[in-house]
Amino acid sequence: MTESNERLLNRRIALGITGSIAAYKAIELMRMLQREGADVRVLMTNSAVEFVGTLTIETLSQHPVDSDVLALQGDGQIGHIASAHDVEAIVVAPATAHWLAAMASGLAGDTITAACLATSVPVVVAPAMDGGMYAHPATQANVARLREFGYRIVEPESGVLASGMVGRGRLADLGTIVDATVEALSEASGTATSRRSSNRAAAPSPSPSPAPAPAPASVPSRSDLRGRHVVVTAGGTSEPIDPVRFIGNRSTGKMGIAVANDALDRGAAVTLILGSVTVEPPAAAQVVRVETAAQMQTALQALTPPEGPFFDVLVMAAAVADFRPRTPSDKKVGRSGGMTLELDPTPDLLAETAKRVAAATKSSAARRPVLVGFAAETGSFDKVAEKLRAKGVDLLVANDVAEASSGFGTDTNKVTIYSIDMPPEELPVLDKSEVAELLLDRVVVRLGLTGRAASDAAGATATPESAVSGR
Ligand SMILES: Cc1cc2nc3c(=O)[nH]c(=O)nc-3n(C[C@H](O)[C@H](O)[C@H](O)COP(=O)(O)O)c2cc1C
């Protein structure tokens, strides 16, 4: 072993490995957890054993691998129950589509699902699969269900996959998974003493809890969004011209991140979809990184399948580029000869998403989430009321980005909130955190009007992958 930060000193961790091509990376993950001081024991599905075998793992972990859900230990204890009660966290990496589905349904057909069902310690899940498999609404619904259990999802990354295709499905960076484990344990430590000690005898709590659990430093001060899933998009998109250049905008992400912070403070589970930003996102939010408008579109489609949106509130504060190069070059364009760019308009993600939500919820107004867009204007708000109707959102927040105290990069904003059934409200220049709070006050009222949340009605809450802008 090399360097050790010892952030997991003497922590007992179960590493669950499932049958993904990325299973080989789990061995290095085990070593990284050990370098942090953890005592790691490994649970495997039968498929995972086919992929990587047990000999290396048993040798390096100095524990037998538990891959047989019907097996008893030497002392007669049931293996997965003993594991569930002996560890302080379970990390499932890589998690297959099949495993996510089994876990979401509570099917205890392998040692990892069985141990997760039998425990109340933090569970960290890092999915890995083909991009299409991950984007499929079934998988997204399963991920959402796991978030409802309070499980921490470490989103897969975009890149070249085992198939040779490019997509979002590659196992997250191993360091990120280790960090998530450290965070999950430290978040749990606020309640851990009683939770862990009672865990040895206690039955698992079947009641869904909002996820991700807020960090102790940001314990909600209010509860009017408790149990709700709020998706916020923030930052700008970057539309490639060639591998080194792109068309972007001046968005810093401050407004969207302020909304995410306030939603967390109100007890919501927050998914923050981030384009390019200059400020740190809150640690308690589930963060999904995107670059282009097309990635945001794909992500939003996954969030808004025909069976219903996977959120209660969508606040679209990201600044999506209005145009993108028609034919981005896959090689750096040299300066000789100059450059003429042909641009195509990007899809109107706000209107398109609102339309899908309306179609999915047309038979049940109670399931309709609250949709909020942002409109960056320069000079006049004359067209905002018409935009509100055309886009099909509940609230549209207009700000004049040409004003010094408002818009991109500033800590303050001067907005007017347009609503489908109220006169516009012009607010004074306020800190972005105050704007966020006033905006979510109005969202909370609207949630009351729409009745039950999407999560209550559809049995689904958080999901990743999206982003939208108000345009
Ligand atoms: C070469 C190969 C690679 C695979 N990689 C993945 C993968 O990365 N993610 C995934 O969800 N399934 C993958 N599968 C399919 C799973 O192995 C299959 O769904 C299996 O039933 C999963 O079992 P488990 O979830 O019990 O481990 C792969 C299959 C093969 C043959």
Short mmCIF file of C-alpha atoms and ligand atoms in Angstrom, two decimals:
data_model
loop_
_atom_site.label_atom_id
_atom_site.label_comp_id
_atom_site.label_asym_id
_atom_site.label_seq_id
_atom_site.Cartn_x
_atom_site.Cartn_y
_atom_site.Cartn_z
CA MET A 1 0.00 0.00 0.00
CA THR A 2 1.16 3.52 -0.71
CA GLU A 3 -0.10 6.77 0.78
CA SER A 4 -2.96 6.71 3.24
CA ASN A 5 -5.27 9.52 4.23
CA GLU A 6 -6.85 7.21 6.76
CA ARG A 7 -10.26 8.82 6.30
CA LEU A 8 -11.74 5.34 6.80
CA LEU A 9 -9.48 4.18 9.58
CA ASN A 10 -10.85 0.96 11.12
CA ARG A 11 -14.19 1.38 9.32
CA ARG A 12 -15.74 -1.94 8.30
CA ILE A 13 -17.01 -1.75 4.74
CA ALA A 14 -18.74 -4.30 2.52
CA LEU A 15 -17.92 -3.92 -1.16
CA GLY A 16 -20.59 -5.40 -3.41
CA ILE A 17 -19.40 -6.32 -6.90
CA THR A 18 -21.90 -7.16 -9.64
CA GLY A 19 -21.56 -8.57 -13.14
CA SER A 20 -20.39 -5.57 -15.14
CA ILE A 21 -17.39 -5.42 -17.40
CA ALA A 22 -16.14 -2.81 -14.91
CA ALA A 23 -15.92 -5.47 -12.19
CA TYR A 24 -12.14 -5.55 -12.61
CA LYS A 25 -11.99 -1.96 -11.37
CA ALA A 26 -13.59 -3.04 -8.10
CA ILE A 27 -10.34 -4.71 -7.06
CA GLU A 28 -8.51 -1.40 -7.29
CA LEU A 29 -11.42 0.25 -5.49
CA MET A 30 -11.02 -2.27 -2.69
CA ARG A 31 -7.32 -1.37 -2.45
CA MET A 32 -8.14 2.35 -2.34
CA LEU A 33 -10.63 1.80 0.49
CA GLN A 34 -8.00 -0.22 2.31
CA ARG A 35 -5.45 2.55 1.81
CA GLU A 36 -7.86 4.83 3.61
CA GLY A 37 -7.71 2.44 6.55
CA ALA A 38 -10.89 0.44 5.92
CA ASP A 39 -11.36 -3.25 6.58
CA VAL A 40 -13.10 -4.40 3.39
CA ARG A 41 -15.05 -7.60 2.93
CA VAL A 42 -16.47 -8.41 -0.48
CA LEU A 43 -19.90 -9.60 -1.54
CA MET A 44 -20.34 -10.71 -5.15
CA THR A 45 -23.14 -11.75 -7.45
CA ASN A 46 -22.66 -14.98 -9.37
CA SER A 47 -22.13 -12.98 -12.56
CA ALA A 48 -19.41 -10.93 -10.93
CA VAL A 49 -17.59 -14.13 -9.97
CA GLU A 50 -17.68 -15.08 -13.66
CA PHE A 51 -16.08 -11.75 -14.55
CA VAL A 52 -13.27 -11.54 -11.98
CA GLY A 53 -13.15 -14.64 -9.77
CA THR A 54 -12.55 -14.63 -6.04
CA LEU A 55 -8.94 -15.68 -5.49
CA THR A 56 -7.32 -12.25 -5.84
CA ILE A 57 -10.03 -10.60 -3.81
CA GLU A 58 -9.91 -13.12 -0.96
CA THR A 59 -6.12 -12.84 -0.84
CA LEU A 60 -6.05 -9.05 -0.81
CA SER A 61 -9.05 -8.53 1.48
CA GLN A 62 -8.04 -11.33 3.85
CA HIS A 63 -11.70 -12.30 4.09
CA PRO A 64 -13.66 -14.98 2.26
CA VAL A 65 -15.86 -13.62 -0.52
CA ASP A 66 -19.58 -14.08 0.12
CA SER A 67 -21.23 -14.87 -3.21
CA ASP A 68 -23.76 -17.52 -2.20
CA VAL A 69 -26.96 -16.18 -0.70
CA LEU A 70 -27.77 -19.65 0.62
CA ALA A 71 -24.40 -20.12 2.36
CA LEU A 72 -23.82 -20.39 6.07
CA GLN A 73 -20.59 -19.25 7.69
CA GLY A 74 -18.34 -21.69 9.60
CA ASP A 75 -20.01 -20.60 12.86
CA GLY A 76 -23.47 -21.33 11.43
CA GLN A 77 -24.44 -17.67 10.88
CA ILE A 78 -26.18 -16.70 7.64
CA GLY A 79 -23.43 -15.00 5.61
CA HIS A 80 -25.23 -11.99 4.20
CA ILE A 81 -27.04 -11.25 7.49
CA ALA A 82 -23.74 -11.36 9.36
CA SER A 83 -22.20 -9.04 6.76
CA ALA A 84 -25.15 -6.67 6.99
CA HIS A 85 -24.79 -6.40 10.73
CA ASP A 86 -21.02 -6.27 10.93
CA VAL A 87 -20.29 -3.45 8.50
CA GLU A 88 -20.68 0.30 8.77
CA ALA A 89 -21.34 0.97 5.09
CA ILE A 90 -22.03 -0.98 1.91
CA VAL A 91 -20.54 0.18 -1.39
CA VAL A 92 -21.95 -1.42 -4.53
CA ALA A 93 -19.53 -0.82 -7.42
CA PRO A 94 -20.03 -1.53 -10.20
CA ALA A 95 -23.82 -1.89 -9.99
CA THR A 96 -25.43 -3.50 -13.05
CA ALA A 97 -28.81 -2.59 -14.51
CA HIS A 98 -30.00 -5.98 -13.34
CA TRP A 99 -28.82 -5.41 -9.78
CA LEU A 100 -30.41 -1.93 -9.64
CA ALA A 101 -33.71 -3.49 -10.71
CA ALA A 102 -33.45 -6.28 -8.16
CA MET A 103 -32.60 -3.84 -5.39
CA ALA A 104 -35.34 -1.41 -6.36
CA SER A 105 -37.81 -4.28 -6.12
CA GLY A 106 -36.40 -5.70 -2.89
CA LEU A 107 -35.52 -9.02 -4.51
CA ALA A 108 -33.02 -10.75 -2.25
CA GLY A 109 -31.64 -13.15 -4.86
CA ASP A 110 -27.96 -12.38 -4.26
CA THR A 111 -25.82 -11.62 -1.24
CA ILE A 112 -25.59 -7.87 -1.96
CA THR A 113 -29.32 -7.17 -2.24
CA ALA A 114 -29.91 -9.43 0.76
CA ALA A 115 -27.32 -7.58 2.85
CA CYS A 116 -28.69 -4.18 1.78
CA LEU A 117 -32.20 -5.25 2.74
CA ALA A 118 -31.02 -6.47 6.11
CA THR A 119 -29.09 -3.37 7.11
CA SER A 120 -29.68 0.28 7.88
CA VAL A 121 -26.10 1.45 7.35
CA PRO A 122 -25.37 3.90 4.49
CA VAL A 123 -25.35 2.37 1.02
CA VAL A 124 -23.34 3.88 -1.82
CA VAL A 125 -24.15 2.70 -5.35
CA ALA A 126 -22.04 3.32 -8.45
CA PRO A 127 -23.86 2.10 -11.59
CA ALA A 128 -21.94 1.03 -14.70
CA MET A 129 -23.41 -0.06 -17.98
CA ASP A 130 -24.05 0.78 -21.62
CA GLY A 131 -25.30 4.36 -22.12
CA GLY A 132 -28.63 3.25 -23.55
CA MET A 133 -29.20 0.89 -20.65
CA TYR A 134 -28.52 3.66 -18.16
CA ALA A 135 -30.73 6.20 -19.92
CA HIS A 136 -33.64 3.74 -20.19
CA PRO A 137 -36.62 4.89 -18.12
CA ALA A 138 -36.69 1.53 -16.33
CA THR A 139 -33.13 1.99 -15.09
CA GLN A 140 -33.76 5.63 -14.25
CA ALA A 141 -36.84 4.66 -12.26
CA ASN A 142 -34.81 2.05 -10.39
CA VAL A 143 -32.09 4.58 -9.59
CA ALA A 144 -34.78 6.96 -8.39
CA ARG A 145 -36.21 4.27 -6.15
CA LEU A 146 -32.80 3.62 -4.62
CA ARG A 147 -32.46 7.31 -3.88
CA GLU A 148 -35.79 7.11 -2.08
CA PHE A 149 -34.24 4.44 0.14
CA GLY A 150 -31.61 7.04 1.05
CA TYR A 151 -28.89 5.37 -1.02
CA ARG A 152 -26.15 7.62 -2.34
CA ILE A 153 -25.79 7.25 -6.10
CA VAL A 154 -22.41 7.98 -7.65
CA GLU A 155 -23.36 8.84 -11.19
CA PRO A 156 -21.59 7.08 -14.05
CA GLU A 157 -19.47 9.20 -16.34
CA SER A 158 -19.61 9.88 -20.06
CA GLY A 159 -16.95 8.34 -22.22
CA VAL A 160 -16.02 5.37 -24.33
CA LEU A 161 -17.79 2.23 -23.10
CA ALA A 162 -16.95 -1.44 -23.38
CA SER A 163 -18.99 -1.64 -26.59
CA GLY A 164 -16.74 0.98 -28.16
CA MET A 165 -19.66 3.40 -28.20
CA VAL A 166 -19.64 6.71 -26.40
CA GLY A 167 -22.27 7.37 -23.75
CA ARG A 168 -22.97 7.96 -20.08
CA GLY A 169 -22.48 4.67 -18.30
CA ARG A 170 -18.82 4.35 -17.45
CA LEU A 171 -18.13 3.57 -13.81
CA ALA A 172 -17.41 6.80 -11.91
CA ASP A 173 -13.85 7.70 -11.10
CA LEU A 174 -12.78 5.42 -8.22
CA GLY A 175 -11.61 8.38 -6.13
CA THR A 176 -15.11 9.83 -6.39
CA ILE A 177 -16.58 6.57 -5.10
CA VAL A 178 -14.15 6.58 -2.17
CA ASP A 179 -15.03 10.22 -1.42
CA ALA A 180 -18.75 9.37 -1.52
CA THR A 181 -18.13 6.55 0.95
CA VAL A 182 -16.25 8.86 3.30
CA GLU A 183 -19.06 11.43 3.02
CA ALA A 184 -21.79 8.85 3.56
CA LEU A 185 -20.10 7.61 6.71
CA SER A 186 -19.46 11.08 8.05
CA GLU A 187 -23.05 12.13 7.33
CA ALA A 188 -24.29 9.05 9.09
CA SER A 189 -22.03 9.74 12.06
CA GLY A 190 -24.41 12.44 13.36
CA THR A 191 -26.90 9.69 14.07
CA ALA A 192 -24.46 6.86 13.76
CA THR A 193 -23.88 5.91 17.34
CA SER A 194 -27.42 4.88 17.96
CA ARG A 195 -28.00 3.77 14.39
CA ARG A 196 -24.97 1.54 14.11
CA SER A 197 -25.27 0.05 17.53
CA SER A 198 -28.95 -0.66 17.07
CA ASN A 199 -28.24 -2.06 13.64
CA ARG A 200 -27.00 -5.33 15.00
CA ALA A 201 -30.41 -6.20 16.31
CA ALA A 202 -32.69 -3.93 14.34
CA ALA A 203 -34.82 -4.69 11.34
CA PRO A 204 -34.14 -2.46 8.35
CA SER A 205 -36.24 0.63 8.05
CA PRO A 206 -38.51 0.12 5.05
CA SER A 207 -39.74 3.69 5.00
CA PRO A 208 -38.37 5.72 2.14
CA SER A 209 -36.33 8.71 3.19
CA PRO A 210 -35.42 11.67 1.06
CA ALA A 211 -32.06 11.39 -0.57
CA PRO A 212 -29.32 12.31 -0.63
CA ALA A 213 -29.30 12.86 3.11
CA PRO A 214 -28.24 16.42 3.87
CA ALA A 215 -24.81 16.85 5.44
CA PRO A 216 -24.77 17.77 9.13
CA ALA A 217 -23.48 21.22 8.20
CA SER A 218 -26.63 21.82 6.17
CA VAL A 219 -29.32 20.26 8.30
CA PRO A 220 -32.57 21.66 6.92
CA SER A 221 -33.84 24.63 8.85
CA ARG A 222 -37.34 24.22 7.41
CA SER A 223 -39.33 21.26 6.22
CA ASP A 224 -41.74 22.56 3.61
CA LEU A 225 -39.96 20.61 0.86
CA ARG A 226 -39.21 17.50 2.91
CA GLY A 227 -39.87 14.36 0.89
CA ARG A 228 -39.86 16.33 -2.37
CA HIS A 229 -37.36 15.93 -5.16
CA VAL A 230 -36.21 19.21 -6.63
CA VAL A 231 -34.18 19.20 -9.84
CA VAL A 232 -32.25 22.38 -10.56
CA THR A 233 -30.23 23.16 -13.64
CA ALA A 234 -27.41 25.67 -13.39
CA GLY A 235 -24.48 27.08 -15.34
CA GLY A 236 -23.86 27.40 -19.04
CA THR A 237 -23.51 24.92 -21.86
CA SER A 238 -20.47 24.63 -24.14
CA GLU A 239 -21.12 23.81 -27.79
CA PRO A 240 -17.99 22.46 -29.49
CA ILE A 241 -16.50 24.11 -32.56
CA ASP A 242 -13.57 21.70 -32.55
CA PRO A 243 -11.80 19.68 -29.81
CA VAL A 244 -10.36 22.83 -28.20
CA ARG A 245 -12.91 25.59 -28.88
CA PHE A 246 -16.54 26.02 -28.02
CA ILE A 247 -19.39 28.50 -27.98
CA GLY A 248 -20.32 29.29 -24.39
CA ASN A 249 -21.84 32.07 -22.33
CA ARG A 250 -21.17 34.11 -19.20
CA SER A 251 -23.31 32.05 -16.83
CA THR A 252 -21.60 31.27 -13.50
CA GLY A 253 -24.28 29.00 -12.06
CA LYS A 254 -24.73 31.20 -8.96
CA MET A 255 -28.50 31.60 -9.28
CA GLY A 256 -29.23 27.91 -9.79
CA ILE A 257 -26.88 26.90 -7.00
CA ALA A 258 -28.62 29.40 -4.69
CA VAL A 259 -31.93 27.68 -5.52
CA ALA A 260 -30.38 24.27 -4.83
CA ASN A 261 -29.05 25.48 -1.47
CA ASP A 262 -32.42 26.83 -0.43
CA ALA A 263 -34.21 23.66 -1.54
CA LEU A 264 -31.80 21.61 0.60
CA ASP A 265 -32.39 23.98 3.48
CA ARG A 266 -36.10 23.24 3.16
CA GLY A 267 -35.48 19.49 3.41
CA ALA A 268 -35.73 18.55 -0.28
CA ALA A 269 -33.62 15.92 -2.02
CA VAL A 270 -31.86 17.92 -4.70
CA THR A 271 -30.42 16.90 -8.02
CA LEU A 272 -28.29 19.65 -9.44
CA ILE A 273 -27.56 19.50 -13.15
CA LEU A 274 -24.45 21.50 -13.77
CA GLY A 275 -23.03 22.95 -16.92
CA SER A 276 -19.98 25.19 -16.61
CA VAL A 277 -19.97 26.98 -13.25
CA THR A 278 -17.59 29.06 -11.19
CA VAL A 279 -18.98 28.23 -7.75
CA GLU A 280 -18.93 25.01 -5.75
CA PRO A 281 -22.18 23.05 -5.70
CA PRO A 282 -23.54 22.06 -2.28
CA ALA A 283 -22.11 18.77 -1.03
CA ALA A 284 -25.54 17.43 -0.10
CA ALA A 285 -26.89 17.72 -3.65
CA GLN A 286 -26.66 14.93 -6.17
CA VAL A 287 -24.61 16.56 -8.91
CA VAL A 288 -24.79 15.59 -12.58
CA ARG A 289 -22.31 17.25 -14.90
CA VAL A 290 -23.24 18.05 -18.49
CA GLU A 291 -21.55 20.02 -21.21
CA THR A 292 -23.76 20.48 -24.24
CA ALA A 293 -27.40 21.25 -24.90
CA ALA A 294 -27.69 17.80 -26.50
CA GLN A 295 -26.51 16.13 -23.28
CA MET A 296 -29.08 18.13 -21.36
CA GLN A 297 -31.77 17.07 -23.78
CA THR A 298 -30.94 13.39 -23.41
CA ALA A 299 -30.86 13.76 -19.68
CA LEU A 300 -34.20 15.51 -19.56
CA GLN A 301 -35.78 12.84 -21.71
CA ALA A 302 -34.65 10.27 -19.15
CA LEU A 303 -36.16 12.36 -16.36
CA THR A 304 -39.51 12.77 -18.05
CA PRO A 305 -40.59 9.38 -19.43
CA PRO A 306 -44.20 8.77 -20.53
CA GLU A 307 -45.06 7.18 -17.18
CA GLY A 308 -44.38 10.46 -15.44
CA PRO A 309 -41.66 12.87 -14.41
CA PHE A 310 -39.28 11.82 -11.65
CA PHE A 311 -39.37 15.07 -9.73
CA ASP A 312 -41.74 17.35 -7.90
CA VAL A 313 -40.14 20.62 -8.91
CA LEU A 314 -37.93 21.50 -11.86
CA VAL A 315 -36.16 24.84 -11.75
CA MET A 316 -34.38 25.53 -15.00
CA ALA A 317 -31.82 28.19 -14.26
CA ALA A 318 -29.09 26.95 -16.59
CA ALA A 319 -28.14 29.07 -19.58
CA VAL A 320 -28.35 26.76 -22.57
CA ALA A 321 -26.63 28.06 -25.68
CA ASP A 322 -29.19 29.16 -28.25
CA PHE A 323 -26.98 28.12 -31.14
CA ARG A 324 -24.44 25.40 -31.82
CA PRO A 325 -21.99 24.86 -34.70
CA ARG A 326 -23.65 22.89 -37.47
CA THR A 327 -20.66 20.68 -38.14
CA PRO A 328 -18.14 20.63 -35.28
CA SER A 329 -14.72 19.54 -36.45
CA ASP A 330 -13.12 16.49 -34.85
CA LYS A 331 -9.70 18.06 -35.48
CA LYS A 332 -8.41 21.43 -34.32
CA VAL A 333 -9.10 24.01 -37.03
CA GLY A 334 -5.95 25.93 -38.02
CA ARG A 335 -5.97 29.72 -38.22
CA SER A 336 -4.96 30.00 -41.87
CA GLY A 337 -7.88 30.82 -44.12
CA GLY A 338 -10.00 32.21 -41.26
CA MET A 339 -13.18 30.56 -40.09
CA THR A 340 -16.84 30.90 -40.97
CA LEU A 341 -19.16 29.24 -38.50
CA GLU A 342 -22.56 27.98 -39.52
CA LEU A 343 -24.84 27.74 -36.50
CA ASP A 344 -28.02 25.81 -35.86
CA PRO A 345 -30.51 26.66 -33.14
CA THR A 346 -30.45 24.28 -30.17
CA PRO A 347 -33.70 22.61 -29.12
CA ASP A 348 -35.96 24.59 -26.79
CA LEU A 349 -35.48 22.33 -23.79
CA LEU A 350 -37.79 24.27 -21.52
CA ALA A 351 -40.80 24.08 -23.84
CA GLU A 352 -40.01 20.53 -24.90
CA THR A 353 -39.72 19.29 -21.31
CA ALA A 354 -42.89 21.07 -20.23
CA LYS A 355 -44.70 19.43 -23.15
CA ARG A 356 -43.55 15.96 -22.15
CA VAL A 357 -44.54 16.57 -18.54
CA ALA A 358 -47.98 17.78 -19.63
CA ALA A 359 -48.49 14.68 -21.80
CA ALA A 360 -47.39 12.33 -19.02
CA THR A 361 -49.64 13.94 -16.43
CA LYS A 362 -52.67 14.93 -18.48
CA SER A 363 -54.90 12.38 -16.81
CA SER A 364 -53.85 13.41 -13.32
CA ALA A 365 -53.33 17.05 -12.44
CA ALA A 366 -52.26 15.90 -8.98
CA ARG A 367 -49.11 14.36 -10.44
CA ARG A 368 -48.05 17.50 -12.22
CA PRO A 369 -44.78 18.89 -10.89
CA VAL A 370 -44.11 22.61 -10.62
CA LEU A 371 -42.04 23.87 -13.54
CA VAL A 372 -39.97 27.04 -13.28
CA GLY A 373 -37.95 28.64 -16.05
CA PHE A 374 -35.58 31.58 -16.11
CA ALA A 375 -35.63 34.13 -18.91
CA ALA A 376 -32.51 36.20 -19.50
CA GLU A 377 -33.65 39.41 -21.16
CA THR A 378 -31.90 42.61 -22.14
CA GLY A 379 -33.84 45.85 -21.75
CA SER A 380 -37.50 44.90 -21.83
CA PHE A 381 -39.74 42.24 -20.33
CA ASP A 382 -42.46 42.82 -22.96
CA LYS A 383 -42.30 39.28 -24.29
CA VAL A 384 -42.04 37.42 -20.98
CA ALA A 385 -45.77 36.92 -20.32
CA GLU A 386 -46.17 35.46 -23.81
CA LYS A 387 -43.08 33.26 -23.28
CA LEU A 388 -44.56 31.92 -20.04
CA ARG A 389 -47.63 30.69 -21.91
CA ALA A 390 -45.69 29.45 -24.93
CA LYS A 391 -43.25 27.44 -22.83
CA GLY A 392 -45.97 25.87 -20.68
CA VAL A 393 -44.32 26.47 -17.31
CA ASP A 394 -45.89 27.62 -14.03
CA LEU A 395 -43.43 30.37 -13.21
CA LEU A 396 -40.98 32.28 -15.37
CA VAL A 397 -38.33 34.38 -13.67
CA ALA A 398 -37.23 37.26 -15.86
CA ASN A 399 -34.03 39.16 -15.21
CA ASP A 400 -32.31 41.89 -17.17
CA VAL A 401 -28.83 40.54 -17.72
CA ALA A 402 -27.66 43.88 -19.10
CA GLU A 403 -28.10 45.56 -15.68
CA ALA A 404 -25.03 45.81 -13.45
CA SER A 405 -26.81 44.36 -10.36
CA SER A 406 -28.53 41.57 -12.21
CA GLY A 407 -27.76 38.47 -14.20
CA PHE A 408 -24.48 36.75 -14.99
CA GLY A 409 -21.65 36.74 -12.48
CA THR A 410 -23.19 39.04 -9.88
CA ASP A 411 -24.13 38.01 -6.34
CA THR A 412 -27.36 39.95 -6.65
CA ASN A 413 -30.28 39.75 -9.00
CA LYS A 414 -33.26 41.89 -9.89
CA VAL A 415 -36.06 39.69 -11.11
CA THR A 416 -39.73 39.78 -11.95
CA ILE A 417 -41.61 36.57 -11.32
CA TYR A 418 -44.29 35.81 -13.89
CA SER A 419 -46.96 33.28 -12.97
CA ILE A 420 -49.72 31.59 -14.96
CA ASP A 421 -52.42 32.86 -12.61
CA MET A 422 -51.01 35.89 -10.76
CA PRO A 423 -49.90 39.34 -11.84
CA PRO A 424 -46.13 39.70 -12.31
CA GLU A 425 -44.19 40.41 -9.11
CA GLU A 426 -41.30 42.80 -9.50
CA LEU A 427 -38.74 42.24 -6.75
CA PRO A 428 -36.05 44.75 -5.75
CA VAL A 429 -32.31 44.07 -6.16
CA LEU A 430 -31.68 41.16 -3.79
CA ASP A 431 -28.94 38.72 -2.98
CA LYS A 432 -29.35 35.61 -5.16
CA SER A 433 -29.97 33.55 -2.02
CA GLU A 434 -32.92 35.85 -1.18
CA VAL A 435 -34.28 35.55 -4.70
CA ALA A 436 -34.01 31.77 -4.39
CA GLU A 437 -35.90 31.78 -1.11
CA LEU A 438 -38.71 33.99 -2.41
CA LEU A 439 -38.97 31.88 -5.55
CA LEU A 440 -39.23 28.62 -3.60
CA ASP A 441 -41.84 30.20 -1.30
CA ARG A 442 -43.96 30.54 -4.41
CA VAL A 443 -43.13 27.03 -5.55
CA VAL A 444 -44.23 25.62 -2.19
CA VAL A 445 -47.58 27.35 -2.58
CA ARG A 446 -47.95 25.93 -6.07
CA LEU A 447 -47.07 22.43 -4.85
CA GLY A 448 -50.05 22.71 -2.54
CA LEU A 449 -52.17 23.65 -5.53
CA THR A 450 -51.02 20.71 -7.62
CA GLY A 451 -51.83 18.28 -4.81
CA ARG A 452 -49.66 15.23 -4.35
CA ALA A 453 -46.11 15.30 -5.57
CA ALA A 454 -44.93 13.28 -8.53
CA SER A 455 -43.04 11.12 -6.10
CA ASP A 456 -46.12 10.34 -4.04
CA ALA A 457 -48.23 9.57 -7.07
CA ALA A 458 -45.82 7.74 -9.33
CA GLY A 459 -43.75 6.04 -6.68
CA ALA A 460 -40.67 7.61 -8.14
CA THR A 461 -38.56 10.51 -7.10
CA ALA A 462 -35.05 11.49 -7.74
CA THR A 463 -33.26 10.74 -10.93
CA PRO A 464 -30.18 12.16 -12.50
CA GLU A 465 -29.21 13.39 -15.88
CA SER A 466 -30.81 16.51 -17.02
CA ALA A 467 -30.61 20.15 -17.38
CA VAL A 468 -32.60 22.85 -19.00
CA SER A 469 -32.35 26.52 -19.41
CA GLY A 470 -34.86 29.22 -19.35
CA ARG A 471 -34.80 30.81 -22.72
C1 LIG B 1 -19.06 -8.93 -21.50
C2 LIG B 1 -20.27 -8.46 -20.76
C3 LIG B 1 -20.24 -7.23 -20.15
C4 LIG B 1 -21.35 -6.76 -19.42
N1 LIG B 1 -21.26 -5.54 -18.83
C5 LIG B 1 -22.36 -5.07 -18.17
C6 LIG B 1 -22.30 -3.80 -17.56
O1 LIG B 1 -21.30 -3.08 -17.60
N2 LIG B 1 -23.40 -3.36 -16.90
C7 LIG B 1 -24.55 -4.11 -16.84
O2 LIG B 1 -25.53 -3.63 -16.26
N3 LIG B 1 -24.61 -5.33 -17.39
C8 LIG B 1 -23.55 -5.84 -18.05
N4 LIG B 1 -23.61 -7.07 -18.61
C9 LIG B 1 -24.80 -7.88 -18.42
C10 LIG B 1 -24.83 -8.49 -17.01
O3 LIG B 1 -23.66 -9.27 -16.81
C11 LIG B 1 -26.08 -9.31 -16.82
O4 LIG B 1 -27.22 -8.46 -16.86
C12 LIG B 1 -26.07 -10.10 -15.54
O5 LIG B 1 -27.28 -10.81 -15.45
C13 LIG B 1 -25.91 -9.20 -14.33
O6 LIG B 1 -25.99 -10.00 -13.16
P1 LIG B 1 -25.85 -9.39 -11.69
O7 LIG B 1 -26.56 -8.10 -11.68
O8 LIG B 1 -26.50 -10.39 -10.81
O9 LIG B 1 -24.40 -9.25 -11.39
C14 LIG B 1 -22.51 -7.57 -19.32
C15 LIG B 1 -22.52 -8.82 -19.94
C16 LIG B 1 -21.44 -9.25 -20.65
C17 LIG B 1 -21.49 -10.59 -21.30
#
